[in-house]
Amino acid sequence: MRKFLFLITLFSFPFISFAGIVKGTITDSDGKGIPYVVVGVKKSTYGVNSNLAGGYFIELPPGNYVFVFSQIGLVEQERSVVIIDGKPLILNVQMETSLMELSTFEVKAIGNRDKGKEIMHHVIDARDDYSARVINYKCNTYQKSSLEKFVIRKKGDTIQTPVVVSNILPSPIKDSTNTKKRGKKGDNLDAVLKDQRLNLIESVTETHFLSPNTFKENILAYHDYSDKKSSFGQGASGSFDYGEHEIAPVQYSVENPYLFISDAPSMDFDFYKNTISAPFLSVRPLLSPAAKTAFLNYKFDLLDSIEQNGTTVYKISVSPLFRSDALFSGLIFVQKNNWAIVSVNLCVNPDVLIYCKEFCVIIDYTEVDSAIFLPTRREFMYTIHEGKYNIVGNSRVEQSDYVVNGVIPPKTFTDEVKHFNDDAFNQDSAYWIAHRTISLDDKELTYIHEADSLNQYYESPAYLFRRDSIYNHLDAWSFLLNGFGHRSLAKGTRWGMDPLIAQFILYGPGGYRHRLAGDFDKDFKDGMLLETDGEISYGFLNEDIRAKVGVGLTYYPLKFVRTFVRFGDTYEMVNNYA
């Protein structure tokens, strides 16, 4: 019943709390998906780009709209839509190649080029004033990042087919003992989700900024839906050194080489600066269309004038003069009364990209304070070629509740640039539903439900018992090299004996000694950890018995405060060369 209610809530809530949704696929005359088509709302700065398979997903308040589908070389199309709250609308579009001759296009463009250049002169003149007005700010940030893997389309294919992405993110920790006996595929997240075509990560952050480029992030919630927790991980080693094991629980987010937009600095594409440093994209800094030297590197064409919120907004086409330079192409929207940038939809020249085939960024700016425009919506889309696959990355960011130029609390900006709250990794589904500011599409909702269901399974008594059974199994080789032990994940207890090979001390002080050693640990529900270890040895030459015992308690888990006492009477090697 609980799972049923969760499923109903999960699938119904986004369509109740968010705006209406329009989605579909943009194809050519052969039925092939067309990537990076601009899907804009007519007489508005709002829009999205289609993905590698030609799919798009846009959310808007209920009402009547006209969508404009455009890309250079294709015939622009318009579609009227009526969005009803809570009712997703599917709108597929087929686009045709433009038959307009280049010379005709050039003649039409020249008439608007001088006007576009004039507008960008105003933007560049006002640029420094806008940057100087922001000394610091604090805001709330919600980010959703996904990675999707496609087989590279071959001749004759229609729509690219997504496939398993289990090698995109690190696999869950596996038991190293008797892996052949792990059983059904339910033991492994990657195997169970083999039919899924994406990986999904969500985060909720309190973001702090101090001019010119200092950030501090307090991560309030973080969930990697492909990641799995594991307790009492173990492994075999060729060394026979002994010491205290790691007692401090490590809390971290997986560093993913394909996840380019993962924190505040990486998403800081500030077009009011001359250049944008993005070493994960290009060796050279990217030149902003609003840079002082923009007119030596770009041409600007005025495409349209839009009346929005009582003011005129200019829609300007940005084209690089040199295809091999670190430049952008696309659209930039400028407000007439103050020459502020209110939106951009720009792509980086592919020739300068290191890892990506394409990289595009959409940013919408809002006047959060008097004459202060800051990003409230960001979207990053990129494609990476890997063998016979294309990996498509998408990061959507919503920022709200700006507090600009306020008093900075002491110790806000320290050497710690990212801080995870104690419960950041433990927020439940209800938390994410309440704090998710972006609608999820069908496959994302299904993926989240299945991943959460797996998480519940991994925490179930049945699964913990199976894990314990694997750990508690004893065979001759395991006893020889790894020792043996017994644990109960449900009770939080574990005890173990050292391997047989470690019992023989052939060259110890005082001659040959035979040694027995073991340990016992107990995890408590409040995070406290009790540790004990001990050993006893007998010297055949001296005919003596030596022993030692250690007891430790981690009694303040959040600070990892621990006291450990060891006492006894033993022979020890002075060094490894004795």
XYZ file of C-alpha atoms in Angstrom:
578
model
C 0.000 0.000 0.000
C 2.851 2.361 0.890
C 4.561 1.805 -2.471
C 1.261 2.291 -4.286
C 0.630 5.646 -2.584
C 4.212 6.711 -3.295
C 3.813 5.872 -6.985
C 0.532 7.788 -7.248
C 2.073 10.826 -5.535
C 5.250 10.726 -7.585
C 3.536 10.571 -10.940
C 0.698 12.981 -10.226
C 2.450 15.723 -8.257
C 4.574 17.270 -11.026
C 1.559 17.877 -13.223
C -0.292 19.504 -10.336
C 2.433 21.773 -8.956
C 4.219 22.711 -12.151
C 3.086 24.348 -15.373
C 1.761 22.504 -18.383
C 4.132 20.442 -20.483
C 4.600 20.225 -24.253
C 6.909 17.566 -25.644
C 7.605 15.911 -28.951
C 10.129 14.987 -31.614
C 11.473 17.126 -34.455
C 12.369 15.122 -37.557
C 13.425 15.683 -41.141
C 11.645 14.369 -44.250
C 13.282 10.952 -43.759
C 12.033 10.645 -40.193
C 15.446 11.251 -38.605
C 15.607 13.279 -35.418
C 17.118 16.758 -35.808
C 19.278 17.886 -32.874
C 19.628 21.407 -31.503
C 16.568 22.924 -33.173
C 15.538 26.063 -31.279
C 12.002 25.693 -29.939
C 10.981 29.214 -28.959
C 7.780 30.819 -27.777
C 6.817 33.524 -30.277
C 7.091 37.074 -28.949
C 8.988 35.764 -25.921
C 12.592 35.120 -24.892
C 11.739 31.671 -23.526
C 12.812 28.567 -25.398
C 14.633 25.226 -25.386
C 16.728 23.197 -27.811
C 15.966 19.720 -29.118
C 18.246 16.913 -27.968
C 20.380 14.569 -30.045
C 17.346 12.440 -31.014
C 15.300 15.524 -31.923
C 13.228 15.369 -28.747
C 12.220 18.462 -26.815
C 10.461 19.150 -23.503
C 9.118 22.573 -22.530
C 6.995 23.678 -19.570
C 4.793 26.803 -19.533
C 1.814 28.152 -17.583
C -1.616 27.274 -19.028
C -2.585 29.439 -21.989
C -2.417 29.916 -25.760
C 1.032 30.005 -27.372
C 2.699 29.961 -30.749
C 5.845 27.822 -30.921
C 8.555 28.719 -33.433
C 10.849 25.905 -34.641
C 14.006 27.237 -36.276
C 17.486 26.242 -37.357
C 19.803 27.631 -40.013
C 19.236 25.742 -43.245
C 15.701 24.626 -42.334
C 12.346 26.205 -43.113
C 11.102 27.941 -39.963
C 7.767 26.608 -38.734
C 5.127 27.895 -36.340
C 2.602 25.858 -34.388
C -0.261 27.142 -32.240
C -0.796 25.246 -28.994
C -3.233 25.412 -26.101
C -1.679 24.350 -22.800
C -4.019 23.036 -20.132
C -2.769 22.655 -16.572
C -1.967 19.044 -15.737
C -2.385 17.738 -19.292
C 0.860 17.033 -21.192
C 0.625 17.838 -24.906
C 2.548 15.921 -27.580
C 3.541 18.009 -30.603
C 5.722 16.377 -33.262
C 7.116 18.505 -36.077
C 8.666 17.611 -39.418
C 11.017 20.222 -40.865
C 12.233 20.690 -44.422
C 15.497 21.982 -45.884
C 15.373 25.643 -46.828
C 15.544 26.382 -50.573
C 16.435 30.038 -50.004
C 19.576 30.966 -51.882
C 22.480 32.239 -49.833
C 22.649 35.530 -51.726
C 18.985 36.269 -50.951
C 19.603 35.576 -47.291
C 22.632 37.846 -47.237
C 20.707 40.739 -48.789
C 17.996 40.399 -46.159
C 20.518 40.166 -43.328
C 22.560 43.214 -44.292
C 19.595 45.467 -43.618
C 19.534 44.409 -39.959
C 23.268 44.029 -39.358
C 23.939 47.685 -38.645
C 21.031 47.775 -36.192
C 22.245 44.617 -34.463
C 25.729 46.055 -34.156
C 24.351 49.310 -32.759
C 22.363 47.456 -30.066
C 25.403 45.400 -29.045
C 27.435 48.636 -28.766
C 24.957 49.751 -26.090
C 25.195 46.378 -24.331
C 28.995 46.547 -24.205
C 28.952 50.136 -22.959
C 26.573 49.196 -20.097
C 28.305 45.906 -19.326
C 30.727 47.046 -16.637
C 27.991 48.894 -14.736
C 25.904 45.735 -14.460
C 28.873 43.701 -13.219
C 29.843 46.349 -10.649
C 26.359 46.353 -9.107
C 26.710 42.772 -7.848
C 29.091 42.660 -4.883
C 27.654 39.504 -3.360
C 24.496 37.432 -3.378
C 22.825 34.416 -1.842
C 20.223 32.262 -3.585
C 18.571 28.850 -3.588
C 19.641 26.500 -6.371
C 17.945 23.370 -7.665
C 19.885 21.336 -10.231
C 18.902 18.253 -12.208
C 21.553 16.589 -14.348
C 21.071 13.589 -16.597
C 23.314 11.500 -18.805
C 21.828 9.519 -21.668
C 23.605 7.159 -24.037
C 22.696 6.638 -27.697
C 23.978 4.291 -30.361
C 25.449 6.484 -33.085
C 22.938 6.649 -35.904
C 23.773 4.705 -39.027
C 22.572 5.378 -42.532
C 18.960 4.354 -42.849
C 18.157 4.665 -39.140
C 15.299 6.943 -38.145
C 15.507 7.777 -34.462
C 18.617 7.082 -32.413
C 18.102 4.337 -29.877
C 19.068 4.897 -26.228
C 20.903 2.008 -24.581
C 22.246 0.950 -21.197
C 24.477 3.485 -19.474
C 25.858 1.310 -16.691
C 29.435 2.247 -17.573
C 28.784 5.970 -17.276
C 28.729 6.005 -13.497
C 30.843 3.902 -11.122
C 29.240 0.587 -10.238
C 27.978 -0.085 -6.717
C 30.373 -1.698 -4.253
C 30.313 -5.472 -4.605
C 31.290 -8.202 -2.168
C 34.732 -9.489 -3.015
C 34.061 -12.861 -1.403
C 32.509 -15.500 -3.636
C 31.261 -13.078 -6.277
C 30.162 -16.018 -8.396
C 27.515 -16.775 -5.801
C 25.971 -13.327 -5.854
C 22.855 -14.819 -7.372
C 20.183 -13.021 -9.334
C 20.630 -9.669 -11.036
C 18.755 -8.018 -8.186
C 22.058 -7.827 -6.318
C 23.442 -5.186 -8.646
C 21.910 -1.827 -9.463
C 23.475 -1.644 -12.906
C 22.086 -5.068 -13.825
C 18.595 -4.336 -12.577
C 18.460 -0.993 -14.382
C 20.023 -2.366 -17.569
C 16.990 -1.283 -19.575
C 17.225 2.298 -18.325
C 18.663 4.847 -20.700
C 19.782 7.564 -18.362
C 21.455 8.422 -15.105
C 19.924 11.128 -12.968
C 21.308 13.379 -10.235
C 19.425 16.004 -8.216
C 20.683 18.564 -5.727
C 19.328 21.444 -3.632
C 21.905 24.041 -2.649
C 22.234 27.343 -0.859
C 24.646 29.239 -3.100
C 26.791 32.169 -1.925
C 28.750 34.431 -4.284
C 31.373 37.106 -3.606
C 32.660 39.257 -6.457
C 34.592 38.696 -8.612
C 34.514 34.871 -8.680
C 34.307 33.303 -5.203
C 31.594 30.744 -4.471
C 30.470 28.794 -1.423
C 27.878 26.041 -1.691
C 25.927 24.516 1.177
C 24.477 21.277 -0.190
C 21.124 20.775 1.525
C 20.195 17.649 -0.437
C 21.978 15.443 -2.985
C 20.751 12.289 -4.658
C 22.515 10.253 -7.304
C 19.869 7.760 -8.392
C 22.486 5.385 -9.799
C 24.612 5.329 -6.654
C 24.283 2.704 -3.930
C 25.375 2.690 -0.341
C 27.255 -0.286 1.036
C 28.170 -1.294 4.552
C 31.150 -3.292 5.738
C 32.947 -3.315 2.406
C 35.794 -5.784 2.310
C 38.606 -6.914 0.049
C 41.724 -9.059 -0.147
C 45.230 -7.682 -0.062
C 48.648 -9.117 -0.733
C 50.049 -7.312 2.298
C 50.061 -8.549 5.872
C 50.309 -5.159 7.531
C 47.800 -4.623 10.302
C 46.362 -1.480 11.744
C 43.227 0.391 12.637
C 40.536 0.401 9.983
C 38.765 3.501 8.675
C 36.184 4.536 11.250
C 35.082 7.901 9.862
C 32.137 7.464 7.460
C 33.018 9.147 4.188
C 30.303 11.400 2.756
C 30.865 12.477 -0.811
C 29.351 12.835 -4.241
C 30.788 10.722 -7.029
C 33.051 12.684 -9.375
C 31.730 11.805 -12.805
C 33.987 12.559 -15.793
C 30.947 13.108 -18.014
C 29.180 15.479 -15.629
C 30.660 18.807 -16.708
C 28.162 21.063 -14.917
C 28.357 19.939 -11.298
C 28.847 23.047 -9.156
C 28.501 26.828 -9.069
C 31.860 27.670 -10.725
C 31.262 25.286 -13.646
C 27.841 26.814 -14.398
C 29.097 30.412 -14.115
C 28.924 31.452 -17.766
C 29.039 35.208 -17.147
C 28.574 36.925 -20.500
C 29.220 40.323 -18.897
C 32.889 39.369 -18.704
C 35.278 39.550 -21.634
C 36.051 35.840 -21.504
C 34.601 32.727 -19.905
C 37.061 30.188 -18.575
C 35.790 26.640 -19.094
C 38.822 24.307 -19.127
C 36.550 21.269 -19.332
C 35.394 22.552 -22.735
C 38.235 24.435 -24.373
C 41.926 25.032 -23.772
C 41.373 28.677 -24.698
C 38.974 30.980 -22.827
C 35.683 31.542 -24.640
C 35.160 35.090 -25.899
C 31.835 36.586 -24.811
C 29.604 38.257 -27.443
C 29.594 41.233 -25.054
C 33.404 41.453 -24.850
C 35.192 44.702 -25.629
C 36.626 43.098 -28.780
C 33.367 41.429 -29.834
C 33.083 43.325 -33.132
C 36.437 41.925 -34.271
C 35.144 38.383 -33.804
C 31.350 38.408 -34.221
C 28.658 39.677 -36.522
C 25.265 40.611 -35.060
C 21.951 40.630 -36.933
C 18.700 41.991 -35.536
C 16.053 39.316 -36.127
C 13.001 40.609 -34.295
C 11.596 43.056 -31.728
C 9.488 41.552 -28.952
C 7.122 43.332 -26.582
C 7.514 41.597 -23.220
C 6.372 42.834 -19.800
C 5.779 46.324 -21.133
C 9.190 46.804 -22.698
C 10.867 46.049 -26.024
C 13.303 43.154 -26.254
C 15.589 42.760 -29.253
C 16.293 39.294 -30.629
C 19.802 39.275 -32.087
C 21.589 36.557 -34.038
C 25.206 35.987 -32.977
C 27.567 34.537 -35.620
C 31.321 33.939 -35.239
C 33.581 35.394 -37.907
C 36.144 32.611 -37.414
C 34.954 29.003 -37.097
C 38.186 27.816 -35.486
C 38.219 30.354 -32.637
C 36.783 30.002 -29.126
C 33.530 31.785 -29.972
C 29.766 31.319 -29.667
C 26.897 31.255 -32.126
C 23.177 31.527 -31.507
C 20.766 34.066 -30.044
C 21.018 36.869 -27.514
C 18.038 38.893 -26.214
C 18.581 42.508 -25.094
C 16.136 44.765 -23.261
C 15.783 48.134 -24.974
C 15.239 50.537 -22.060
C 18.428 49.550 -20.162
C 20.452 47.385 -22.611
C 20.466 44.472 -20.189
C 20.913 40.899 -21.423
C 17.713 39.037 -20.525
C 18.360 35.714 -22.254
C 20.949 33.826 -24.303
C 20.839 30.626 -26.346
C 24.399 30.069 -27.521
C 26.558 27.161 -28.697
C 30.354 26.939 -28.643
C 32.270 26.518 -31.894
C 32.700 22.725 -32.191
C 36.287 23.020 -33.485
C 37.593 24.263 -30.120
C 35.869 21.663 -27.939
C 38.167 19.148 -26.259
C 35.812 16.319 -25.319
C 32.416 17.403 -26.635
C 30.991 17.316 -30.124
C 28.533 20.096 -29.218
C 27.983 22.293 -26.193
C 25.084 24.750 -25.841
C 23.940 26.963 -23.000
C 20.606 28.688 -22.349
C 20.383 31.324 -19.615
C 17.368 33.453 -18.656
C 18.004 36.535 -16.509
C 15.534 38.218 -14.146
C 15.693 41.646 -12.575
C 16.038 40.434 -8.968
C 16.721 43.940 -7.639
C 16.734 47.436 -9.075
C 18.809 47.295 -12.301
C 20.385 43.979 -11.196
C 19.850 41.052 -13.553
C 20.894 37.584 -12.428
C 20.312 34.083 -13.858
C 17.142 32.339 -12.724
C 17.165 29.563 -15.318
C 20.141 27.810 -16.889
C 20.263 24.815 -19.168
C 23.384 23.119 -20.510
C 23.304 20.537 -23.310
C 26.316 18.677 -24.657
C 27.280 15.560 -26.582
C 30.349 13.385 -26.090
C 31.458 10.805 -28.634
C 32.623 7.523 -27.082
C 33.279 4.614 -29.440
C 30.016 3.657 -31.114
C 27.967 5.723 -28.658
C 27.045 9.335 -28.113
C 26.662 10.385 -24.483
C 24.220 13.256 -24.112
C 24.458 15.424 -21.019
C 21.785 17.824 -19.828
C 21.894 20.012 -16.720
C 18.926 22.203 -15.786
C 19.332 24.763 -13.030
C 16.698 26.935 -11.341
C 17.834 29.725 -8.985
C 15.469 31.755 -6.802
C 15.109 33.846 -3.631
C 18.072 36.096 -4.378
C 19.448 38.301 -1.613
C 21.822 40.766 -3.284
C 24.548 42.830 -1.612
C 23.515 41.791 1.883
C 25.602 41.422 5.019
C 27.831 38.342 4.702
C 27.768 36.143 7.835
C 31.192 35.505 9.388
C 33.094 32.500 8.083
C 30.881 32.172 5.020
C 33.810 32.158 2.619
C 36.570 29.878 3.887
C 38.840 27.256 2.376
C 35.797 24.965 2.313
C 34.044 25.788 -0.977
C 31.421 23.036 -0.770
C 29.736 21.792 2.411
C 27.289 18.891 2.640
C 24.665 19.051 5.366
C 24.560 16.068 7.696
C 21.339 14.787 6.133
C 22.098 15.824 2.537
C 22.322 12.231 1.320
C 19.326 10.977 3.299
C 16.399 13.071 2.058
C 13.330 11.002 1.242
C 11.025 11.112 -1.766
C 8.633 13.555 -0.095
C 11.484 16.061 0.283
C 12.359 15.884 -3.410
C 8.741 16.247 -4.500
C 8.425 19.359 -2.319
C 11.704 20.943 -3.444
C 11.802 19.942 -7.115
C 11.250 23.150 -9.096
C 11.550 21.531 -12.546
C 9.139 19.069 -14.070
C 10.462 15.611 -14.832
C 9.602 13.729 -17.989
C 8.099 10.242 -18.039
C 11.350 8.287 -18.285
C 12.898 10.297 -15.445
C 9.903 9.647 -13.202
C 10.015 5.941 -14.012
C 13.759 5.817 -13.399
C 13.420 7.538 -10.021
C 10.637 5.200 -8.943
C 12.605 2.085 -9.897
C 15.814 3.382 -8.292
C 13.983 4.251 -5.070
C 12.326 0.845 -5.074
C 15.770 -0.723 -5.377
C 17.041 1.385 -2.511
C 14.228 0.051 -0.369
C 15.164 -3.486 -1.409
C 18.812 -2.913 -0.545
C 17.741 -1.892 2.946
C 15.319 -4.792 3.388
C 16.012 -7.674 5.804
C 15.986 -10.164 2.908
C 18.783 -8.382 1.050
C 20.841 -7.754 4.195
C 20.555 -11.457 5.007
C 21.867 -12.369 1.544
C 24.802 -10.004 1.951
C 25.545 -11.479 5.378
C 25.388 -14.996 3.965
C 28.028 -14.151 1.353
C 30.280 -12.544 3.954
C 29.814 -15.339 6.492
C 30.586 -18.125 4.025
C 33.880 -19.871 4.817
C 36.131 -21.878 2.533
C 39.742 -23.021 2.716
C 41.259 -20.280 0.554
C 39.313 -17.570 2.332
C 40.494 -18.835 5.721
C 44.088 -19.010 4.491
C 44.292 -15.522 2.958
C 41.471 -13.429 4.440
C 40.615 -15.091 7.713
C 37.018 -15.620 8.590
C 34.288 -13.766 10.379
C 30.621 -13.279 10.935
C 28.454 -10.210 10.658
C 24.846 -9.081 10.938
C 24.066 -5.882 9.021
C 20.656 -5.695 10.670
C 22.185 -5.782 14.160
C 25.299 -3.797 13.192
C 27.729 -6.396 14.542
C 30.813 -7.973 13.038
C 33.546 -10.174 14.412
C 36.526 -11.686 12.633
C 39.674 -13.759 13.015
C 42.939 -13.086 11.221
C 43.899 -15.427 8.344
C 45.798 -18.630 8.976
C 48.890 -17.358 7.176
C 49.176 -14.461 9.648
C 49.276 -16.767 12.669
C 52.882 -17.842 12.045
C 55.558 -15.400 13.280
C 58.678 -17.159 12.092
C 61.288 -14.497 12.789
C 59.849 -12.540 15.667
C 61.841 -11.369 18.697
C 62.555 -14.366 20.908
C 62.161 -16.867 18.061
C 59.104 -18.496 16.559
C 55.771 -17.496 17.998
C 52.259 -18.636 17.166
C 49.678 -15.860 17.162
C 45.881 -15.681 17.284
C 44.166 -12.333 16.666
C 40.688 -11.023 16.046
C 38.358 -8.080 16.420
C 34.739 -7.185 17.160
C 32.798 -4.087 16.055
C 29.333 -2.841 16.909
C 27.494 -0.032 15.075
C 24.742 1.696 17.031
C 21.701 3.376 15.492
C 22.783 6.798 16.774
C 26.035 6.536 14.822
C 28.255 5.511 17.738
C 30.790 2.786 16.993
C 32.371 0.334 19.443
C 35.611 -1.311 18.324
C 37.634 -4.002 20.039
C 40.629 -6.029 18.930
C 43.059 -8.332 20.610
C 45.734 -10.938 20.115
C 47.532 -13.626 22.095
C 50.767 -15.361 21.132
C 52.924 -18.177 22.500
C 56.707 -18.285 22.153
C 57.996 -21.836 21.846
C 61.615 -20.874 22.595
C 60.870 -18.696 25.631
C 57.809 -20.715 26.649
C 55.904 -17.517 27.400
C 52.472 -16.075 26.629
C 52.027 -12.489 25.475
C 48.773 -10.621 24.795
C 47.249 -7.211 24.103
C 43.715 -5.801 23.913
C 42.335 -2.616 22.367
C 39.004 -0.914 22.995
C 37.703 2.170 21.190
C 34.489 4.177 21.113
C 33.397 6.799 18.593
C 30.955 8.697 20.763
C 30.490 11.907 18.743
C 29.974 10.622 15.191
C 29.323 13.999 13.518
C 32.782 15.210 14.556
C 34.354 11.740 14.488
C 35.441 12.144 18.106
C 36.933 8.844 19.181
C 38.840 7.435 22.140
C 40.866 4.263 21.714
C 42.893 2.512 24.442
C 45.258 -0.421 23.907
C 47.162 -2.262 26.638
C 49.107 -5.475 27.008
C 52.579 -7.050 26.876
C 53.836 -8.136 23.457
C 56.917 -8.623 21.356
C 57.017 -6.308 18.338
C 59.451 -5.954 15.474
C 61.524 -2.788 15.673
C 61.191 -2.472 11.894
C 60.391 -4.579 8.854
C 64.087 -5.381 8.316
C 64.657 -7.120 11.662
